[in-house]
CSV table of N, CA and C in Angstrom, one decimal:
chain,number,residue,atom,x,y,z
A,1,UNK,N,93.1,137.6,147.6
A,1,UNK,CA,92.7,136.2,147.8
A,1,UNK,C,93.8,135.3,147.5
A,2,UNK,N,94.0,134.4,148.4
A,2,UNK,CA,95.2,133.2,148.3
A,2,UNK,C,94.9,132.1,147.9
A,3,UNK,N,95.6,131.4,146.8
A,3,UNK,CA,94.9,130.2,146.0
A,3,UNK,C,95.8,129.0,146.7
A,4,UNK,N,96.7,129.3,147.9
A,4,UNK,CA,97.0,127.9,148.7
A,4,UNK,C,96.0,127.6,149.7
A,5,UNK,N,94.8,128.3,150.1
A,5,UNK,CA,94.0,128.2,150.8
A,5,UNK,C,92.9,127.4,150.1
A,6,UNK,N,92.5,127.1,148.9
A,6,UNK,CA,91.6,126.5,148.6
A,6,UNK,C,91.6,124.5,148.6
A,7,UNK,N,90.5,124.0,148.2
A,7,UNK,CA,90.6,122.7,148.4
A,7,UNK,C,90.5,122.6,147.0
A,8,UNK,N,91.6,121.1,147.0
A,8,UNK,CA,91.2,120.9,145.4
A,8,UNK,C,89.8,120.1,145.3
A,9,UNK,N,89.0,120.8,144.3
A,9,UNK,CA,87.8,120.2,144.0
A,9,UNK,C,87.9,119.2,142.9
A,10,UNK,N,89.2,118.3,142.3
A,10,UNK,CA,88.8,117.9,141.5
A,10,UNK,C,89.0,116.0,142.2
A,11,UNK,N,87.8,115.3,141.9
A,11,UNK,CA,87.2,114.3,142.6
A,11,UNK,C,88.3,112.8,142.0
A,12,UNK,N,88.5,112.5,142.7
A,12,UNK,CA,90.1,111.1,142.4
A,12,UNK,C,89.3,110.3,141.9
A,13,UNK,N,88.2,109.7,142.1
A,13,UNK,CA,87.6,108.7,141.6
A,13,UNK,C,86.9,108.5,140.2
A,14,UNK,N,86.8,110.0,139.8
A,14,UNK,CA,86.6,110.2,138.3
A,14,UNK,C,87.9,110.5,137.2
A,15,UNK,N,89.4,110.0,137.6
A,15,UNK,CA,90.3,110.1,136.8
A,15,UNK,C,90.6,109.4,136.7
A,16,UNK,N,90.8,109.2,135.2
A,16,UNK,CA,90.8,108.1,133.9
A,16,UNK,C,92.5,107.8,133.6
A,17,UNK,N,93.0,107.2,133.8
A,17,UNK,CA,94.7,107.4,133.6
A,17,UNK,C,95.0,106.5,132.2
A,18,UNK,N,96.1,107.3,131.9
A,18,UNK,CA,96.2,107.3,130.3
A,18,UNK,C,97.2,106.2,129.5
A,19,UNK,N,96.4,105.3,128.8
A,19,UNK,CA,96.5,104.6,128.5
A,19,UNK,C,97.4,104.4,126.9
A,20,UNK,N,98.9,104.3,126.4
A,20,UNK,CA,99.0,105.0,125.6
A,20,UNK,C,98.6,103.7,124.6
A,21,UNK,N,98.4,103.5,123.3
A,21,UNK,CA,98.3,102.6,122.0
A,21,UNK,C,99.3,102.0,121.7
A,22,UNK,N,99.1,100.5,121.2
A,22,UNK,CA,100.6,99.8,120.7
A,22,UNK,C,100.6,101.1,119.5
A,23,UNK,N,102.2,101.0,119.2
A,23,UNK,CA,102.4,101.7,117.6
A,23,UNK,C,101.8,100.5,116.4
A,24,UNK,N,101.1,99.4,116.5
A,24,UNK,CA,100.6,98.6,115.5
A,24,UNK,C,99.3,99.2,115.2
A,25,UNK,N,98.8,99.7,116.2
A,25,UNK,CA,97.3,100.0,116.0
A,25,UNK,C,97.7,101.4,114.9
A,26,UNK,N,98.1,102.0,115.0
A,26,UNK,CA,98.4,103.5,114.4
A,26,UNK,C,99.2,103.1,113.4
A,27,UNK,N,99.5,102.5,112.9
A,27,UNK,CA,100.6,102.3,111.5
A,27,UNK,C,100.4,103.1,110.3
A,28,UNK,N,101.2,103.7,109.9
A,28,UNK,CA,100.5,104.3,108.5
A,28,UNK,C,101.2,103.3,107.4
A,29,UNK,N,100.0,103.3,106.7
A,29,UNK,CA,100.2,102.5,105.8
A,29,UNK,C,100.4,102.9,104.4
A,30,UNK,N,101.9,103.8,103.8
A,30,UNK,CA,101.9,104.6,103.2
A,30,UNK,C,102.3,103.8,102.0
A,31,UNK,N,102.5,102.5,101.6
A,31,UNK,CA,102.5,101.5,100.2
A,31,UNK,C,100.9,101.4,99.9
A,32,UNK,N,99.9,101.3,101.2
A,32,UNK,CA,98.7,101.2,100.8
A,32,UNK,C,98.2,102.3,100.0
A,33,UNK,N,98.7,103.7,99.9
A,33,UNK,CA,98.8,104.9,99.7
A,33,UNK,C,98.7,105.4,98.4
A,34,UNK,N,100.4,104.5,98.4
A,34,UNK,CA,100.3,104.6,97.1
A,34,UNK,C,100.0,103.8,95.7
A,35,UNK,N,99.7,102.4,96.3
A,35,UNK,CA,99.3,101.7,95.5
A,35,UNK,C,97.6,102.3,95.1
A,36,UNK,N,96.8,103.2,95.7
A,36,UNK,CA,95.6,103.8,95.8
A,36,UNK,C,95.9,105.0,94.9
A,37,UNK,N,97.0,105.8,95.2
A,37,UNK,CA,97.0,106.9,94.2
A,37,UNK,C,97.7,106.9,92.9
A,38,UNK,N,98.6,106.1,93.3
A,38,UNK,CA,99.5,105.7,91.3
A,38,UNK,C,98.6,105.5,90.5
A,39,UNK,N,97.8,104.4,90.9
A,39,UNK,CA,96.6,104.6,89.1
A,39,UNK,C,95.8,105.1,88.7
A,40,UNK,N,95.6,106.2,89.9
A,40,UNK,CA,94.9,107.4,89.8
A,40,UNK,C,95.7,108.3,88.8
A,41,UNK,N,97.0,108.5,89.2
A,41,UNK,CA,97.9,109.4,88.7
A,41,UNK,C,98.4,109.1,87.1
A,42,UNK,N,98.4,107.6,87.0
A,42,UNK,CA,98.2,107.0,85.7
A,42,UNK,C,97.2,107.4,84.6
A,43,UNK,N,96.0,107.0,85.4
A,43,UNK,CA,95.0,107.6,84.4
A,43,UNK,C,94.8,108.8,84.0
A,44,UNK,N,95.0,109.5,85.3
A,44,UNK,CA,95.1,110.9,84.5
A,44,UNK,C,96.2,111.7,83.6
A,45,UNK,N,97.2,110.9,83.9
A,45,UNK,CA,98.0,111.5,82.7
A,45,UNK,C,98.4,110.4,81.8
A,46,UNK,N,98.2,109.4,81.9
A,46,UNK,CA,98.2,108.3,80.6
A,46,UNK,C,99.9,108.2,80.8
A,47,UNK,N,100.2,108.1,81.7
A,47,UNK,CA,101.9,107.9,81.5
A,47,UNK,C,101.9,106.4,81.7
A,48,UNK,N,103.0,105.7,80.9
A,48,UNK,CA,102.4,104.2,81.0
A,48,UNK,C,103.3,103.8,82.5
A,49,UNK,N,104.5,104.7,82.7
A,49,UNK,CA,105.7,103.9,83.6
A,49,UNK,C,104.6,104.3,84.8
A,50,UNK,N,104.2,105.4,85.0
A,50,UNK,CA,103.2,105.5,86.2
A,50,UNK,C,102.7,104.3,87.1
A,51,UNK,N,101.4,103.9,85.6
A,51,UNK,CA,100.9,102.6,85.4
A,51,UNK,C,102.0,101.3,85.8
A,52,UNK,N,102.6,101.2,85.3
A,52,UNK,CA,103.5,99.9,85.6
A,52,UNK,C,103.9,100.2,87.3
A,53,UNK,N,104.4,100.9,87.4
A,53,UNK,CA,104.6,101.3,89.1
A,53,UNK,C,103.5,101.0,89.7
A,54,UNK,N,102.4,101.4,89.9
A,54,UNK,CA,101.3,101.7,89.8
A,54,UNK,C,100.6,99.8,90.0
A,55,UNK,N,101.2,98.9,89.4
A,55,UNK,CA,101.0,97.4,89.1
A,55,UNK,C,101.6,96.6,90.3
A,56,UNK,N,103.3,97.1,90.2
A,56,UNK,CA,104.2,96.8,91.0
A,56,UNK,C,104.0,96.7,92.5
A,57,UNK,N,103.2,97.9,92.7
A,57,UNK,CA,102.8,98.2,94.3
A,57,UNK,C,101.9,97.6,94.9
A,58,UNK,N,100.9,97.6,93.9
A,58,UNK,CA,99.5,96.6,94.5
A,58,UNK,C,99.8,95.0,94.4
A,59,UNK,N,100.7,94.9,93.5
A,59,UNK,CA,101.0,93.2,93.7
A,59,UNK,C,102.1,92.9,94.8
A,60,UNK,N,102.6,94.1,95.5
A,60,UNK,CA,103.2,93.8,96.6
A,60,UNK,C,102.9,94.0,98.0
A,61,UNK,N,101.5,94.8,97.4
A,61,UNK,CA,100.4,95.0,98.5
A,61,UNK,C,100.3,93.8,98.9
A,62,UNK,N,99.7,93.1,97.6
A,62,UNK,CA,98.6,91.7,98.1
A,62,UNK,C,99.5,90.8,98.3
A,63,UNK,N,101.1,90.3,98.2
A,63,UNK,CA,101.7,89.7,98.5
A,63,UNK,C,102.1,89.6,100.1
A,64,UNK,N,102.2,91.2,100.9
A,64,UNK,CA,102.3,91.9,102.2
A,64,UNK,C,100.8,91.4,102.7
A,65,UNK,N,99.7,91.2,102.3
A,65,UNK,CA,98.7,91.3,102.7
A,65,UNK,C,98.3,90.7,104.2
A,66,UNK,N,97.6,90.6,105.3
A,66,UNK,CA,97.9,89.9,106.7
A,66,UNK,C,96.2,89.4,106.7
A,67,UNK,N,96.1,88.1,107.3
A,67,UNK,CA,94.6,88.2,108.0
A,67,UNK,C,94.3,89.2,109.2
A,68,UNK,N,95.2,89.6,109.5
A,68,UNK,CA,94.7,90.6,110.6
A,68,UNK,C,94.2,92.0,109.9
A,69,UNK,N,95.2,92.4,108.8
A,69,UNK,CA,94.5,93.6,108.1
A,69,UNK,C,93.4,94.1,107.6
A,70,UNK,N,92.8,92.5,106.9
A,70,UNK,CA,91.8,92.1,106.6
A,70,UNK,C,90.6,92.2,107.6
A,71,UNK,N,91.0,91.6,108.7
A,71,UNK,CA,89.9,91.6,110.1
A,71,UNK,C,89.6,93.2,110.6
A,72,UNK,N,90.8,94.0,110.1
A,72,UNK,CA,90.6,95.3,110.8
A,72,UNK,C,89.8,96.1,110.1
A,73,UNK,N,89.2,95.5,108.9
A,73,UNK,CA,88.5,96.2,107.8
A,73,UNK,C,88.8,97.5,106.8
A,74,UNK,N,90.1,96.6,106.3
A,74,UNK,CA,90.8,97.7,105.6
A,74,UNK,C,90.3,96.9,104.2
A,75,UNK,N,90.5,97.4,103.1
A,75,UNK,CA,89.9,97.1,101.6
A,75,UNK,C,91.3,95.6,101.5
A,76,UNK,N,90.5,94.6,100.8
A,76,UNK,CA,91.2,93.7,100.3
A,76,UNK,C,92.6,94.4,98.9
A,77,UNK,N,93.7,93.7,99.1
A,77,UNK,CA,95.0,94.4,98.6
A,77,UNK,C,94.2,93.7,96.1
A,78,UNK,N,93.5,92.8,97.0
A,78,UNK,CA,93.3,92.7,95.0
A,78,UNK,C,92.6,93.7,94.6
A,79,UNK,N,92.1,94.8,95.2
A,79,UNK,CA,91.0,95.9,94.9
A,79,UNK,C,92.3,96.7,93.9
A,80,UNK,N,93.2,97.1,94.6
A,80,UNK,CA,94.7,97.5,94.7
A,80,UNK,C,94.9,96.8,93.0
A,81,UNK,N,94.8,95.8,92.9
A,81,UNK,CA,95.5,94.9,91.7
A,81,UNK,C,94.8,95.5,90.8
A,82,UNK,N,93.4,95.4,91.0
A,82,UNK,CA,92.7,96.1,89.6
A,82,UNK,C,92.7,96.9,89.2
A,83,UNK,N,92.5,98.0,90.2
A,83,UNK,CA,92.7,99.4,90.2
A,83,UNK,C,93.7,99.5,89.2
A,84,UNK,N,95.0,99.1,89.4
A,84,UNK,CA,96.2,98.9,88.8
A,84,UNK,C,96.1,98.4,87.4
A,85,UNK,N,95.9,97.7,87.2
A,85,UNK,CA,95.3,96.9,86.1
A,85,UNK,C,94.4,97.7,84.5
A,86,UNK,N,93.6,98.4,85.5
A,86,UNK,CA,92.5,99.8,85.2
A,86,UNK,C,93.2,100.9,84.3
A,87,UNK,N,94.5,100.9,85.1
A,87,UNK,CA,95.2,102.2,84.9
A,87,UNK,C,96.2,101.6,83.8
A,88,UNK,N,96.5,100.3,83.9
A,88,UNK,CA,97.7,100.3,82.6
A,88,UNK,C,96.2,99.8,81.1
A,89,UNK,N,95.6,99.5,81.4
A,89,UNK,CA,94.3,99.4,80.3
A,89,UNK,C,93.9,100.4,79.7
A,90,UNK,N,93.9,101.6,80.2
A,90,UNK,CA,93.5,103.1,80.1
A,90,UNK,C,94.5,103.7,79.4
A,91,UNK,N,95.9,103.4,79.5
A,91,UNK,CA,97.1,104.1,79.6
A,91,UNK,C,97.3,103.6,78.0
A,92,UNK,N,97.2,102.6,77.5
A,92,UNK,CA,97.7,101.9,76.3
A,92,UNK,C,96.6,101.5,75.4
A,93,UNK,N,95.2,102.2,76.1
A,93,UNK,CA,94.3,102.4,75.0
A,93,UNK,C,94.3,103.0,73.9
A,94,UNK,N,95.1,103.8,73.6
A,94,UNK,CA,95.7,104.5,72.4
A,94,UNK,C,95.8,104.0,71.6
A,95,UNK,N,96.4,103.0,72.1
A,95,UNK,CA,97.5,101.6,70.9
A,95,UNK,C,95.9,100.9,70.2
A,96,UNK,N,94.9,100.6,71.2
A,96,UNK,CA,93.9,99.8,70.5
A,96,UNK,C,92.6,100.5,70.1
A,97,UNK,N,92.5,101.9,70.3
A,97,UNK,CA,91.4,103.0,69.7
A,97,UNK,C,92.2,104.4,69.7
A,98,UNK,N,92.8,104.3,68.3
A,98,UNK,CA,93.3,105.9,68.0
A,98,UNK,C,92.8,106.9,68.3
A,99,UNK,N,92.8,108.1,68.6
A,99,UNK,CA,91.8,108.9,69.1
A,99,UNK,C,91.6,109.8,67.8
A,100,UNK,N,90.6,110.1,67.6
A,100,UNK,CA,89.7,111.0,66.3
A,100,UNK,C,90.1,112.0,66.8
A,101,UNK,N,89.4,112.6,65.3
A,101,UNK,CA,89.5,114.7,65.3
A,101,UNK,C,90.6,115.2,64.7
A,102,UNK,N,92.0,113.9,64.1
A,102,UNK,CA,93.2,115.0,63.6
A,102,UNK,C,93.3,114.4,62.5
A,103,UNK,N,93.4,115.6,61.2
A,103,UNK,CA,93.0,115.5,60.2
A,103,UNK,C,94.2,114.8,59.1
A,104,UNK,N,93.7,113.4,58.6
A,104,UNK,CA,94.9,112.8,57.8
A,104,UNK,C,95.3,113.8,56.8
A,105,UNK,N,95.3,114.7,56.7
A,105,UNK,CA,96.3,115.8,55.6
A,105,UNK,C,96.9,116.4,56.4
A,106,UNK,N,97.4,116.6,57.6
A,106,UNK,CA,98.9,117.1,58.2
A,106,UNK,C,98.1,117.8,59.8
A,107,UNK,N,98.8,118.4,60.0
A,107,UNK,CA,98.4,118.9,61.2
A,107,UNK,C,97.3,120.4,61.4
A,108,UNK,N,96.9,120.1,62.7
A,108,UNK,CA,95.4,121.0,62.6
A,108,UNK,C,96.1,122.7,62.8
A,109,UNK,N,97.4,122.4,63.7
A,109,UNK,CA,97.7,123.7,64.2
A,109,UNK,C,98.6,124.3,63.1
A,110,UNK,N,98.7,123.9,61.8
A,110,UNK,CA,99.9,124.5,60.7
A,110,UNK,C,99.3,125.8,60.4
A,111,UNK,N,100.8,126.2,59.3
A,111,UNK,CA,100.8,127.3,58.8
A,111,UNK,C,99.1,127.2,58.1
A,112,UNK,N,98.7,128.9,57.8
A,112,UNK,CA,97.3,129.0,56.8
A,112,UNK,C,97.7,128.9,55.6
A,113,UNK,N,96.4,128.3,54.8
A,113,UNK,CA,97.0,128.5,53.5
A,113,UNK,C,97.4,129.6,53.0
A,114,UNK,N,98.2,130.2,51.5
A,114,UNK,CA,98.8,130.9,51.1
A,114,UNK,C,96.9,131.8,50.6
A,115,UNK,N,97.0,132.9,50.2
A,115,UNK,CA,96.0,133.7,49.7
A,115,UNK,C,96.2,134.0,48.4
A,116,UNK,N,95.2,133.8,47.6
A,116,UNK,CA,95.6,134.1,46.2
A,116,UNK,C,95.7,135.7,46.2
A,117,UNK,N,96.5,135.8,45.1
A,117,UNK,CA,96.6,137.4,44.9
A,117,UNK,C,95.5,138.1,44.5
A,118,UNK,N,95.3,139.7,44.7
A,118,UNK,CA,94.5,140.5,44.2
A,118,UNK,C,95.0,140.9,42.8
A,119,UNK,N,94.1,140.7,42.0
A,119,UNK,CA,94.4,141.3,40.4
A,119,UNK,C,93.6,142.4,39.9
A,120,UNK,N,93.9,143.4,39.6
A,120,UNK,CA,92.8,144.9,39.3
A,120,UNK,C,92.4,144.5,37.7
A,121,UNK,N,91.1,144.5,37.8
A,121,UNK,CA,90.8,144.3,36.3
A,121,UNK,C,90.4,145.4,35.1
């Protein structure tokens, strides 16, 4: 069977021609990124420079901020600020509630005490 002999069955009036996207529409927004995961990353390890980073980005978020970004329904950049904010609060709570459980006579992990000796009576 010879496939130059067929008709093409595929109908012109149902093809859609392709339209490509400004690169604005697709932007990655990878300061939005990280101003979302730094005080994440803060809080969970309580590193304070994290946190400060972590401050830095979101207040240069909200400084970058656009009405258009806004219109496209992306989260307001002060969300970003607190989050931030959250994470240096968390981070230097130490300083304003010590944390319990370690014992003011020296450390929990030390040497055992000494055993008194056995004496045969």
């Amino acid at each position: 069977m010879s496939f130059k002999n067929l008709k093409d069955q595929r109908r012109s009036e149902l093809i859609i021609p392709y339209i490509p996207l400004d690169p604005k529409a697709e932007e990655q927004d990878m300061a939005g990124t990280l101003g979302t995961a730094l005080p994440m990353a803060a809080m969970f390890t309580r590193h304070k420079m994290i946190g400060w980073t972590a401050v830095v980005f979101a207040i240069q978020n909200w400084l970058n901020e656009t009405p258009g970004s806004l219109a496209a329904g992306k989260q307001p950049a002060f969300f970003s600020v607190g989050m931030a904010v959250m994470s240096l609060a968390i981070t230097y709570m130490s300083l304003f509630f010590p944390p319990g459980g370690v014992p003011t006579g020296g450390s929990a992990t030390g040497p055992a005490a000494p055993a008194e000796p056995i004496v045969a009576a």
